[in-house]
Amino acid sequence: MKLCRFNGGRLGLVEGEQVTDVSAALQALPSQRYPFPTHDVFIAHLNELRPGILEAARAGQKHAASAVHYDPPVANPGKIIGAPINYKAHAQESAQDSNIGHGRAITTIGDWGMFLKAGTSLIGVSDEIVLRFSERRNDHEVELAVVIGKTCRQVKAADAMPYVAGYGLSLDMTLRGPEFQCFRKSIDSYAVLGPWLVTADEVPDPGQLDLWLQVNGQTRQQANTRDLIFDVPRLIEFASSFYTLQPGDVIMTGTPEGVGPVVPGDWIEAGVQGLGSLAMRVASQYA
Ligand code: MN
């Protein structure tokens, strides 16, 4: 199932070139009162909602998939977790280009650990990436995103996959510089997720997916998730060895080689095999 949020909070079922409004299915969610949960309630109930989504699709209004405004497919991720230097060739380019590493020793993801991006940095693919400090270097990073479906902690890699709700395409936009990653990568609009969530049952092997990114029509990144250093199960093991993972938490699995700068006015196009694609404008804050 491919599910999107669109046009200001509508829930959509994506089939081919069509988005069907299935917002009626959200009526089945339990009503919430303060204090609200710290996880995403829709993702937490996704499996129970499936029959209602299919039912709602029978009468739901249909839109052209090219004509809707895509909001991030996870409305309220409790955490957006990043995976640094998780492709060997990206680790090599980071060690060679001092503007990427800024003097930090490029070791391994096992040594560096993971990092968090602020929830306020999250946007969908119909919005603009707004460079906050456009005089500094701002890089694109295309990544496979994993959305957690069930609460887990200290889960082993061999047991990790049932905790995945689905997958998406993400951009881990990055301001280069001396600050910590959690600060540089948390600027508003620097976490892109979408266009939709593809449920895990439609992705038999997240470790065999092509991913690519172009800037103004020129290929910058072209890789396959088979080259991840920590693959999806190992990332879940690693993240959950420190954090409790909750429904709706997003793990951006790391970027392959080919990262590079973007400037206001650029167009970024990107895709992950089977998960959709995006085309987004880069704006400056004052544009
Ligand atoms: Mn990244």
PDB file of C-alpha atoms and ligand atoms in Angstrom:
ATOM      1  CA  MET A   1       0.000   0.000   0.000  1.00  0.00           C
ATOM      2  CA  LYS A   2       1.229   3.487  -0.868  1.00  0.00           C
ATOM      3  CA  LEU A   3      -0.129   6.135   1.489  1.00  0.00           C
ATOM      4  CA  CYS A   4       0.315   9.868   1.309  1.00  0.00           C
ATOM      5  CA  ARG A   5      -0.802  12.908   3.253  1.00  0.00           C
ATOM      6  CA  PHE A   6      -1.849  15.654   0.918  1.00  0.00           C
ATOM      7  CA  ASN A   7      -3.592  19.021   0.521  1.00  0.00           C
ATOM      8  CA  GLY A   8      -3.283  19.981   4.160  1.00  0.00           C
ATOM      9  CA  GLY A   9      -3.756  16.750   6.088  1.00  0.00           C
ATOM     10  CA  ARG A  10      -5.883  14.550   3.822  1.00  0.00           C
ATOM     11  CA  LEU A  11      -4.955  10.852   3.769  1.00  0.00           C
ATOM     12  CA  GLY A  12      -4.449   9.436   0.286  1.00  0.00           C
ATOM     13  CA  LEU A  13      -4.132   5.981  -1.213  1.00  0.00           C
ATOM     14  CA  VAL A  14      -1.760   6.150  -4.183  1.00  0.00           C
ATOM     15  CA  GLU A  15      -2.467   3.798  -7.095  1.00  0.00           C
ATOM     16  CA  GLY A  16      -0.655   4.405 -10.341  1.00  0.00           C
ATOM     17  CA  GLU A  17      -1.173   8.008 -11.390  1.00  0.00           C
ATOM     18  CA  GLN A  18      -4.070   8.499  -9.005  1.00  0.00           C
ATOM     19  CA  VAL A  19      -4.502   9.556  -5.376  1.00  0.00           C
ATOM     20  CA  THR A  20      -7.788   8.562  -3.742  1.00  0.00           C
ATOM     21  CA  ASP A  21      -8.891  10.491  -0.658  1.00  0.00           C
ATOM     22  CA  VAL A  22      -9.293   7.919   2.127  1.00  0.00           C
ATOM     23  CA  SER A  23      -9.438  10.403   5.011  1.00  0.00           C
ATOM     24  CA  ALA A  24     -12.703   8.805   6.172  1.00  0.00           C
ATOM     25  CA  ALA A  25     -10.640   5.884   7.463  1.00  0.00           C
ATOM     26  CA  LEU A  26      -9.037   8.182  10.046  1.00  0.00           C
ATOM     27  CA  GLN A  27     -12.366   8.291  11.928  1.00  0.00           C
ATOM     28  CA  ALA A  28     -11.407   4.908  13.381  1.00  0.00           C
ATOM     29  CA  LEU A  29      -8.401   6.345  15.215  1.00  0.00           C
ATOM     30  CA  PRO A  30      -8.898   6.534  18.978  1.00  0.00           C
ATOM     31  CA  SER A  31      -9.633  10.052  20.169  1.00  0.00           C
ATOM     32  CA  GLN A  32      -6.737  11.576  22.055  1.00  0.00           C
ATOM     33  CA  ARG A  33      -6.585  13.887  25.039  1.00  0.00           C
ATOM     34  CA  TYR A  34      -3.729  15.757  26.604  1.00  0.00           C
ATOM     35  CA  PRO A  35      -1.030  14.642  27.280  1.00  0.00           C
ATOM     36  CA  PHE A  36      -0.782  13.402  23.695  1.00  0.00           C
ATOM     37  CA  PRO A  37       1.445  10.450  22.831  1.00  0.00           C
ATOM     38  CA  THR A  38       4.991  11.191  21.697  1.00  0.00           C
ATOM     39  CA  HIS A  39       4.666   8.873  18.695  1.00  0.00           C
ATOM     40  CA  ASP A  40       2.667   9.050  15.455  1.00  0.00           C
ATOM     41  CA  VAL A  41      -0.841   7.731  16.145  1.00  0.00           C
ATOM     42  CA  PHE A  42      -1.670   6.978  12.500  1.00  0.00           C
ATOM     43  CA  ILE A  43       1.441   4.855  11.971  1.00  0.00           C
ATOM     44  CA  ALA A  44       0.808   3.088  15.292  1.00  0.00           C
ATOM     45  CA  HIS A  45      -2.631   1.952  14.043  1.00  0.00           C
ATOM     46  CA  LEU A  46      -1.741   1.456  10.396  1.00  0.00           C
ATOM     47  CA  ASN A  47      -2.389  -2.284  10.284  1.00  0.00           C
ATOM     48  CA  GLU A  48      -5.847  -2.043  11.893  1.00  0.00           C
ATOM     49  CA  LEU A  49      -6.751   0.825   9.557  1.00  0.00           C
ATOM     50  CA  ARG A  50      -5.992  -1.082   6.346  1.00  0.00           C
ATOM     51  CA  PRO A  51      -9.482  -2.557   5.780  1.00  0.00           C
ATOM     52  CA  GLY A  52     -11.043   0.850   6.453  1.00  0.00           C
ATOM     53  CA  ILE A  53      -8.653   2.499   3.998  1.00  0.00           C
ATOM     54  CA  LEU A  54      -9.704   0.090   1.247  1.00  0.00           C
ATOM     55  CA  GLU A  55     -13.351   0.652   2.133  1.00  0.00           C
ATOM     56  CA  ALA A  56     -12.930   4.430   2.059  1.00  0.00           C
ATOM     57  CA  ALA A  57     -11.217   4.213  -1.327  1.00  0.00           C
ATOM     58  CA  ARG A  58     -14.444   2.955  -2.938  1.00  0.00           C
ATOM     59  CA  ALA A  59     -16.193   6.280  -2.422  1.00  0.00           C
ATOM     60  CA  GLY A  60     -13.175   8.559  -2.008  1.00  0.00           C
ATOM     61  CA  GLN A  61     -12.568  11.524  -4.273  1.00  0.00           C
ATOM     62  CA  LYS A  62      -9.893  10.867  -6.880  1.00  0.00           C
ATOM     63  CA  HIS A  63      -7.086  13.255  -7.788  1.00  0.00           C
ATOM     64  CA  ALA A  64      -4.293  13.120 -10.318  1.00  0.00           C
ATOM     65  CA  ALA A  65      -1.136  12.159  -8.420  1.00  0.00           C
ATOM     66  CA  SER A  66       0.690  14.959 -10.217  1.00  0.00           C
ATOM     67  CA  ALA A  67      -1.800  17.583  -9.026  1.00  0.00           C
ATOM     68  CA  VAL A  68      -1.843  17.238  -5.243  1.00  0.00           C
ATOM     69  CA  HIS A  69       0.318  18.980  -2.642  1.00  0.00           C
ATOM     70  CA  TYR A  70       2.282  16.320  -0.752  1.00  0.00           C
ATOM     71  CA  ASP A  71       2.689  16.768   2.990  1.00  0.00           C
ATOM     72  CA  PRO A  72       5.217  14.545   4.782  1.00  0.00           C
ATOM     73  CA  PRO A  73       3.703  11.030   4.943  1.00  0.00           C
ATOM     74  CA  VAL A  74       4.433  10.822   8.676  1.00  0.00           C
ATOM     75  CA  ALA A  75       2.777  13.758  10.415  1.00  0.00           C
ATOM     76  CA  ASN A  76       4.376  13.518  13.841  1.00  0.00           C
ATOM     77  CA  PRO A  77       7.552  11.474  13.960  1.00  0.00           C
ATOM     78  CA  GLY A  78       8.807  11.408  17.540  1.00  0.00           C
ATOM     79  CA  LYS A  79      12.351  11.143  16.217  1.00  0.00           C
ATOM     80  CA  ILE A  80      14.100  11.633  12.903  1.00  0.00           C
ATOM     81  CA  ILE A  81      17.312   9.655  13.213  1.00  0.00           C
ATOM     82  CA  GLY A  82      20.272  10.115  10.892  1.00  0.00           C
ATOM     83  CA  ALA A  83      23.030   7.669   9.966  1.00  0.00           C
ATOM     84  CA  PRO A  84      26.397   9.320   9.225  1.00  0.00           C
ATOM     85  CA  ILE A  85      29.087   7.879   6.897  1.00  0.00           C
ATOM     86  CA  ASN A  86      27.079   4.748   6.106  1.00  0.00           C
ATOM     87  CA  TYR A  87      28.346   4.076   2.569  1.00  0.00           C
ATOM     88  CA  LYS A  88      32.040   3.279   2.098  1.00  0.00           C
ATOM     89  CA  ALA A  89      32.491   5.539  -0.939  1.00  0.00           C
ATOM     90  CA  HIS A  90      30.826   8.432   0.915  1.00  0.00           C
ATOM     91  CA  ALA A  91      33.167   7.863   3.867  1.00  0.00           C
ATOM     92  CA  GLN A  92      36.089   8.083   1.423  1.00  0.00           C
ATOM     93  CA  GLU A  93      34.867  11.319  -0.163  1.00  0.00           C
ATOM     94  CA  SER A  94      34.258  12.755   3.310  1.00  0.00           C
ATOM     95  CA  ALA A  95      37.834  11.945   4.338  1.00  0.00           C
ATOM     96  CA  GLN A  96      39.215  13.547   1.157  1.00  0.00           C
ATOM     97  CA  ASP A  97      37.097  16.722   1.105  1.00  0.00           C
ATOM     98  CA  SER A  98      37.825  18.865   4.152  1.00  0.00           C
ATOM     99  CA  ASN A  99      34.693  20.890   3.434  1.00  0.00           C
ATOM    100  CA  ILE A 100      32.598  17.808   4.271  1.00  0.00           C
ATOM    101  CA  GLY A 101      34.396  16.558   7.366  1.00  0.00           C
ATOM    102  CA  HIS A 102      35.612  19.908   8.775  1.00  0.00           C
ATOM    103  CA  GLY A 103      38.596  18.357  10.475  1.00  0.00           C
ATOM    104  CA  ARG A 104      36.673  15.561  12.150  1.00  0.00           C
ATOM    105  CA  ALA A 105      38.313  12.137  11.814  1.00  0.00           C
ATOM    106  CA  ILE A 106      36.119  10.106   9.433  1.00  0.00           C
ATOM    107  CA  THR A 107      35.995   6.741  11.162  1.00  0.00           C
ATOM    108  CA  THR A 108      32.902   4.516  11.123  1.00  0.00           C
ATOM    109  CA  ILE A 109      29.228   4.837  11.900  1.00  0.00           C
ATOM    110  CA  GLY A 110      29.919   2.421  14.750  1.00  0.00           C
ATOM    111  CA  ASP A 111      32.281   4.994  16.276  1.00  0.00           C
ATOM    112  CA  TRP A 112      30.241   8.092  15.437  1.00  0.00           C
ATOM    113  CA  GLY A 113      26.849   6.748  16.393  1.00  0.00           C
ATOM    114  CA  MET A 114      23.663   8.278  15.012  1.00  0.00           C
ATOM    115  CA  PHE A 115      22.139  11.746  15.334  1.00  0.00           C
ATOM    116  CA  LEU A 116      18.710  13.386  15.586  1.00  0.00           C
ATOM    117  CA  LYS A 117      17.122  15.919  13.271  1.00  0.00           C
ATOM    118  CA  ALA A 118      14.519  18.239  14.763  1.00  0.00           C
ATOM    119  CA  GLY A 119      10.877  17.461  13.993  1.00  0.00           C
ATOM    120  CA  THR A 120      10.461  21.057  12.846  1.00  0.00           C
ATOM    121  CA  SER A 121      12.900  20.395   9.971  1.00  0.00           C
ATOM    122  CA  LEU A 122      10.427  18.017   8.278  1.00  0.00           C
ATOM    123  CA  ILE A 123       8.701  18.923   5.001  1.00  0.00           C
ATOM    124  CA  GLY A 124       7.006  17.040   2.169  1.00  0.00           C
ATOM    125  CA  VAL A 125       8.136  16.988  -1.437  1.00  0.00           C
ATOM    126  CA  SER A 126       5.761  19.726  -2.615  1.00  0.00           C
ATOM    127  CA  ASP A 127       7.424  22.326  -0.432  1.00  0.00           C
ATOM    128  CA  GLU A 128      10.633  24.236  -1.085  1.00  0.00           C
ATOM    129  CA  ILE A 129      13.961  23.609   0.550  1.00  0.00           C
ATOM    130  CA  VAL A 130      14.817  26.995   2.024  1.00  0.00           C
ATOM    131  CA  LEU A 131      18.531  27.581   2.583  1.00  0.00           C
ATOM    132  CA  ARG A 132      18.967  29.395   5.891  1.00  0.00           C
ATOM    133  CA  PHE A 133      22.631  30.308   5.393  1.00  0.00           C
ATOM    134  CA  SER A 134      22.945  30.338   1.630  1.00  0.00           C
ATOM    135  CA  GLU A 135      26.427  31.917   1.762  1.00  0.00           C
ATOM    136  CA  ARG A 136      27.711  28.707   3.391  1.00  0.00           C
ATOM    137  CA  ARG A 137      27.921  25.285   1.768  1.00  0.00           C
ATOM    138  CA  ASN A 138      24.601  23.385   1.815  1.00  0.00           C
ATOM    139  CA  ASP A 139      24.628  19.808   0.496  1.00  0.00           C
ATOM    140  CA  HIS A 140      22.057  17.381  -0.818  1.00  0.00           C
ATOM    141  CA  GLU A 141      22.000  13.843   0.598  1.00  0.00           C
ATOM    142  CA  VAL A 142      19.532  11.377  -0.946  1.00  0.00           C
ATOM    143  CA  GLU A 143      18.646   8.521   1.395  1.00  0.00           C
ATOM    144  CA  LEU A 144      16.342   5.558   1.898  1.00  0.00           C
ATOM    145  CA  ALA A 145      14.081   6.319   4.878  1.00  0.00           C
ATOM    146  CA  VAL A 146      12.686   3.638   7.177  1.00  0.00           C
ATOM    147  CA  VAL A 147       9.523   4.305   9.186  1.00  0.00           C
ATOM    148  CA  ILE A 148       9.196   2.334  12.411  1.00  0.00           C
ATOM    149  CA  GLY A 149       5.801   0.709  12.992  1.00  0.00           C
ATOM    150  CA  LYS A 150       5.975  -0.708  16.512  1.00  0.00           C
ATOM    151  CA  THR A 151       7.725   0.226  19.725  1.00  0.00           C
ATOM    152  CA  CYS A 152      10.997  -1.596  20.230  1.00  0.00           C
ATOM    153  CA  ARG A 153      14.157  -1.282  22.241  1.00  0.00           C
ATOM    154  CA  GLN A 154      17.413  -3.247  22.165  1.00  0.00           C
ATOM    155  CA  VAL A 155      16.164  -5.358  19.266  1.00  0.00           C
ATOM    156  CA  LYS A 156      18.629  -7.645  17.467  1.00  0.00           C
ATOM    157  CA  ALA A 157      19.170  -7.200  13.734  1.00  0.00           C
ATOM    158  CA  ALA A 158      17.774 -10.689  13.079  1.00  0.00           C
ATOM    159  CA  ASP A 159      14.517  -9.703  14.783  1.00  0.00           C
ATOM    160  CA  ALA A 160      14.289  -6.116  13.485  1.00  0.00           C
ATOM    161  CA  MET A 161      12.286  -6.273  10.277  1.00  0.00           C
ATOM    162  CA  PRO A 162       8.818  -6.847  11.805  1.00  0.00           C
ATOM    163  CA  TYR A 163       9.189  -3.429  13.450  1.00  0.00           C
ATOM    164  CA  VAL A 164       9.247  -1.632  10.087  1.00  0.00           C
ATOM    165  CA  ALA A 165       5.988   0.007   8.943  1.00  0.00           C
ATOM    166  CA  GLY A 166       7.324   1.088   5.576  1.00  0.00           C
ATOM    167  CA  TYR A 167       9.791   3.066   3.536  1.00  0.00           C
ATOM    168  CA  GLY A 168      10.128   6.397   1.841  1.00  0.00           C
ATOM    169  CA  LEU A 169      12.447   8.631  -0.101  1.00  0.00           C
ATOM    170  CA  SER A 170      14.261  11.244   1.949  1.00  0.00           C
ATOM    171  CA  LEU A 171      16.697  14.105   1.653  1.00  0.00           C
ATOM    172  CA  ASP A 172      18.972  14.758   4.628  1.00  0.00           C
ATOM    173  CA  MET A 173      19.843  18.327   3.721  1.00  0.00           C
ATOM    174  CA  THR A 174      23.027  19.450   5.383  1.00  0.00           C
ATOM    175  CA  LEU A 175      24.682  22.728   6.212  1.00  0.00           C
ATOM    176  CA  ARG A 176      28.434  22.008   6.230  1.00  0.00           C
ATOM    177  CA  GLY A 177      30.512  23.522   8.972  1.00  0.00           C
ATOM    178  CA  PRO A 178      31.912  23.089  12.455  1.00  0.00           C
ATOM    179  CA  GLU A 179      28.641  22.739  14.384  1.00  0.00           C
ATOM    180  CA  PHE A 180      27.318  19.385  15.568  1.00  0.00           C
ATOM    181  CA  GLN A 181      25.219  17.433  13.063  1.00  0.00           C
ATOM    182  CA  CYS A 182      22.036  17.699  15.143  1.00  0.00           C
ATOM    183  CA  PHE A 183      22.280  21.493  14.796  1.00  0.00           C
ATOM    184  CA  ARG A 184      23.421  21.820  11.159  1.00  0.00           C
ATOM    185  CA  LYS A 185      20.955  19.257   9.809  1.00  0.00           C
ATOM    186  CA  SER A 186      17.919  20.462  11.769  1.00  0.00           C
ATOM    187  CA  ILE A 187      17.251  23.738   9.993  1.00  0.00           C
ATOM    188  CA  ASP A 188      13.607  24.156   8.911  1.00  0.00           C
ATOM    189  CA  SER A 189      13.007  22.279   5.621  1.00  0.00           C
ATOM    190  CA  TYR A 190      16.271  20.271   5.877  1.00  0.00           C
ATOM    191  CA  ALA A 191      14.419  16.940   6.329  1.00  0.00           C
ATOM    192  CA  VAL A 192      12.414  15.939   3.261  1.00  0.00           C
ATOM    193  CA  LEU A 193      10.210  12.835   3.355  1.00  0.00           C
ATOM    194  CA  GLY A 194       7.858  11.551   0.684  1.00  0.00           C
ATOM    195  CA  PRO A 195       6.152  11.641  -1.644  1.00  0.00           C
ATOM    196  CA  TRP A 196       4.432   8.775   0.159  1.00  0.00           C
ATOM    197  CA  LEU A 197       4.974   5.862   2.522  1.00  0.00           C
ATOM    198  CA  VAL A 198       5.285   2.439   0.879  1.00  0.00           C
ATOM    199  CA  THR A 199       4.277  -0.219   3.376  1.00  0.00           C
ATOM    200  CA  ALA A 200       6.868  -2.856   4.188  1.00  0.00           C
ATOM    201  CA  ASP A 201       4.941  -5.687   2.523  1.00  0.00           C
ATOM    202  CA  GLU A 202       5.580  -3.992  -0.852  1.00  0.00           C
ATOM    203  CA  VAL A 203       9.351  -3.796  -0.316  1.00  0.00           C
ATOM    204  CA  PRO A 204      10.670  -7.345  -0.134  1.00  0.00           C
ATOM    205  CA  ASP A 205      14.319  -6.295   0.209  1.00  0.00           C
ATOM    206  CA  PRO A 206      15.260  -2.745   1.267  1.00  0.00           C
ATOM    207  CA  GLY A 207      18.881  -3.778   0.734  1.00  0.00           C
ATOM    208  CA  GLN A 208      18.570  -3.906  -3.072  1.00  0.00           C
ATOM    209  CA  LEU A 209      17.184  -0.509  -4.057  1.00  0.00           C
ATOM    210  CA  ASP A 210      18.673   1.925  -6.559  1.00  0.00           C
ATOM    211  CA  LEU A 211      18.723   5.529  -5.452  1.00  0.00           C
ATOM    212  CA  TRP A 212      19.700   8.605  -7.415  1.00  0.00           C
ATOM    213  CA  LEU A 213      19.787  12.383  -7.296  1.00  0.00           C
ATOM    214  CA  GLN A 214      20.216  15.072  -9.940  1.00  0.00           C
ATOM    215  CA  VAL A 215      20.749  18.805  -9.622  1.00  0.00           C
ATOM    216  CA  ASN A 216      19.527  20.841 -12.601  1.00  0.00           C
ATOM    217  CA  GLY A 217      19.411  17.648 -14.661  1.00  0.00           C
ATOM    218  CA  GLN A 218      22.993  16.580 -13.854  1.00  0.00           C
ATOM    219  CA  THR A 219      23.454  13.286 -12.021  1.00  0.00           C
ATOM    220  CA  ARG A 220      25.204  13.765  -8.684  1.00  0.00           C
ATOM    221  CA  GLN A 221      24.349  10.582  -6.784  1.00  0.00           C
ATOM    222  CA  GLN A 222      23.669   7.107  -8.179  1.00  0.00           C
ATOM    223  CA  ALA A 223      23.956   4.091  -5.904  1.00  0.00           C
ATOM    224  CA  ASN A 224      22.213   1.056  -4.461  1.00  0.00           C
ATOM    225  CA  THR A 225      21.305   0.292  -0.860  1.00  0.00           C
ATOM    226  CA  ARG A 226      23.250  -2.965  -1.119  1.00  0.00           C
ATOM    227  CA  ASP A 227      26.305  -0.788  -0.391  1.00  0.00           C
ATOM    228  CA  LEU A 228      25.037   0.378   2.998  1.00  0.00           C
ATOM    229  CA  ILE A 229      27.664  -0.341   5.673  1.00  0.00           C
ATOM    230  CA  PHE A 230      24.989  -0.818   8.381  1.00  0.00           C
ATOM    231  CA  ASP A 231      21.977  -2.235   6.532  1.00  0.00           C
ATOM    232  CA  VAL A 232      18.386  -1.621   7.630  1.00  0.00           C
ATOM    233  CA  PRO A 233      18.226  -4.414  10.260  1.00  0.00           C
ATOM    234  CA  ARG A 234      21.619  -3.403  11.699  1.00  0.00           C
ATOM    235  CA  LEU A 235      20.557   0.271  11.815  1.00  0.00           C
ATOM    236  CA  ILE A 236      17.441  -0.686  13.779  1.00  0.00           C
ATOM    237  CA  GLU A 237      19.586  -2.739  16.143  1.00  0.00           C
ATOM    238  CA  PHE A 238      22.039   0.143  16.530  1.00  0.00           C
ATOM    239  CA  ALA A 239      19.426   2.884  16.972  1.00  0.00           C
ATOM    240  CA  SER A 240      17.344   0.805  19.380  1.00  0.00           C
ATOM    241  CA  SER A 241      20.411  -0.011  21.468  1.00  0.00           C
ATOM    242  CA  PHE A 242      20.339   3.667  22.499  1.00  0.00           C
ATOM    243  CA  TYR A 243      16.803   4.942  21.788  1.00  0.00           C
ATOM    244  CA  THR A 244      13.413   3.346  22.319  1.00  0.00           C
ATOM    245  CA  LEU A 245      11.980   3.359  18.804  1.00  0.00           C
ATOM    246  CA  GLN A 246       8.317   4.283  18.500  1.00  0.00           C
ATOM    247  CA  PRO A 247       5.721   4.151  15.722  1.00  0.00           C
ATOM    248  CA  GLY A 248       6.437   6.895  13.216  1.00  0.00           C
ATOM    249  CA  ASP A 249      10.099   7.299  14.080  1.00  0.00           C
ATOM    250  CA  VAL A 250      12.052   7.843  10.877  1.00  0.00           C
ATOM    251  CA  ILE A 251      15.533   6.474  10.256  1.00  0.00           C
ATOM    252  CA  MET A 252      17.343   8.143   7.370  1.00  0.00           C
ATOM    253  CA  THR A 253      19.764   5.387   6.471  1.00  0.00           C
ATOM    254  CA  GLY A 254      22.667   7.461   5.181  1.00  0.00           C
ATOM    255  CA  THR A 255      23.744   8.939   1.892  1.00  0.00           C
ATOM    256  CA  PRO A 256      25.921   7.408  -0.800  1.00  0.00           C
ATOM    257  CA  GLU A 257      28.821   9.146  -2.521  1.00  0.00           C
ATOM    258  CA  GLY A 258      28.328  12.202  -4.674  1.00  0.00           C
ATOM    259  CA  VAL A 259      27.134  14.722  -2.100  1.00  0.00           C
ATOM    260  CA  GLY A 260      27.621  18.289  -3.188  1.00  0.00           C
ATOM    261  CA  PRO A 261      26.409  21.836  -2.806  1.00  0.00           C
ATOM    262  CA  VAL A 262      23.146  23.380  -3.919  1.00  0.00           C
ATOM    263  CA  VAL A 263      22.346  27.077  -4.209  1.00  0.00           C
ATOM    264  CA  PRO A 264      19.095  29.029  -4.398  1.00  0.00           C
ATOM    265  CA  GLY A 265      17.363  28.475  -7.723  1.00  0.00           C
ATOM    266  CA  ASP A 266      18.610  24.905  -8.149  1.00  0.00           C
ATOM    267  CA  TRP A 267      16.213  22.066  -8.873  1.00  0.00           C
ATOM    268  CA  ILE A 268      16.780  18.786  -7.052  1.00  0.00           C
ATOM    269  CA  GLU A 269      15.300  15.635  -8.552  1.00  0.00           C
ATOM    270  CA  ALA A 270      15.707  12.356  -6.698  1.00  0.00           C
ATOM    271  CA  GLY A 271      14.245   8.897  -6.385  1.00  0.00           C
ATOM    272  CA  VAL A 272      14.474   5.526  -4.718  1.00  0.00           C
ATOM    273  CA  GLN A 273      13.511   2.443  -6.709  1.00  0.00           C
ATOM    274  CA  GLY A 274       9.866   1.546  -6.042  1.00  0.00           C
ATOM    275  CA  LEU A 275       9.363   4.400  -3.586  1.00  0.00           C
ATOM    276  CA  GLY A 276       8.663   7.315  -5.907  1.00  0.00           C
ATOM    277  CA  SER A 277      10.559  10.420  -6.864  1.00  0.00           C
ATOM    278  CA  LEU A 278      10.619  14.138  -6.163  1.00  0.00           C
ATOM    279  CA  ALA A 279      11.460  17.403  -7.898  1.00  0.00           C
ATOM    280  CA  MET A 280      12.029  20.324  -5.537  1.00  0.00           C
ATOM    281  CA  ARG A 281      13.221  23.886  -5.847  1.00  0.00           C
ATOM    282  CA  VAL A 282      15.950  25.232  -3.609  1.00  0.00           C
ATOM    283  CA  ALA A 283      15.107  28.715  -2.342  1.00  0.00           C
ATOM    284  CA  SER A 284      16.947  31.154  -0.186  1.00  0.00           C
ATOM    285  CA  GLN A 285      15.341  32.449   2.965  1.00  0.00           C
ATOM    286  CA  TYR A 286      14.897  35.852   1.383  1.00  0.00           C
ATOM    287  CA  ALA A 287      13.689  34.687  -2.029  1.00  0.00           C
TER     288      ALA A 287
HETATM  289 MN    MN B   1      22.753  11.885   5.798  1.00  0.00          MN
END
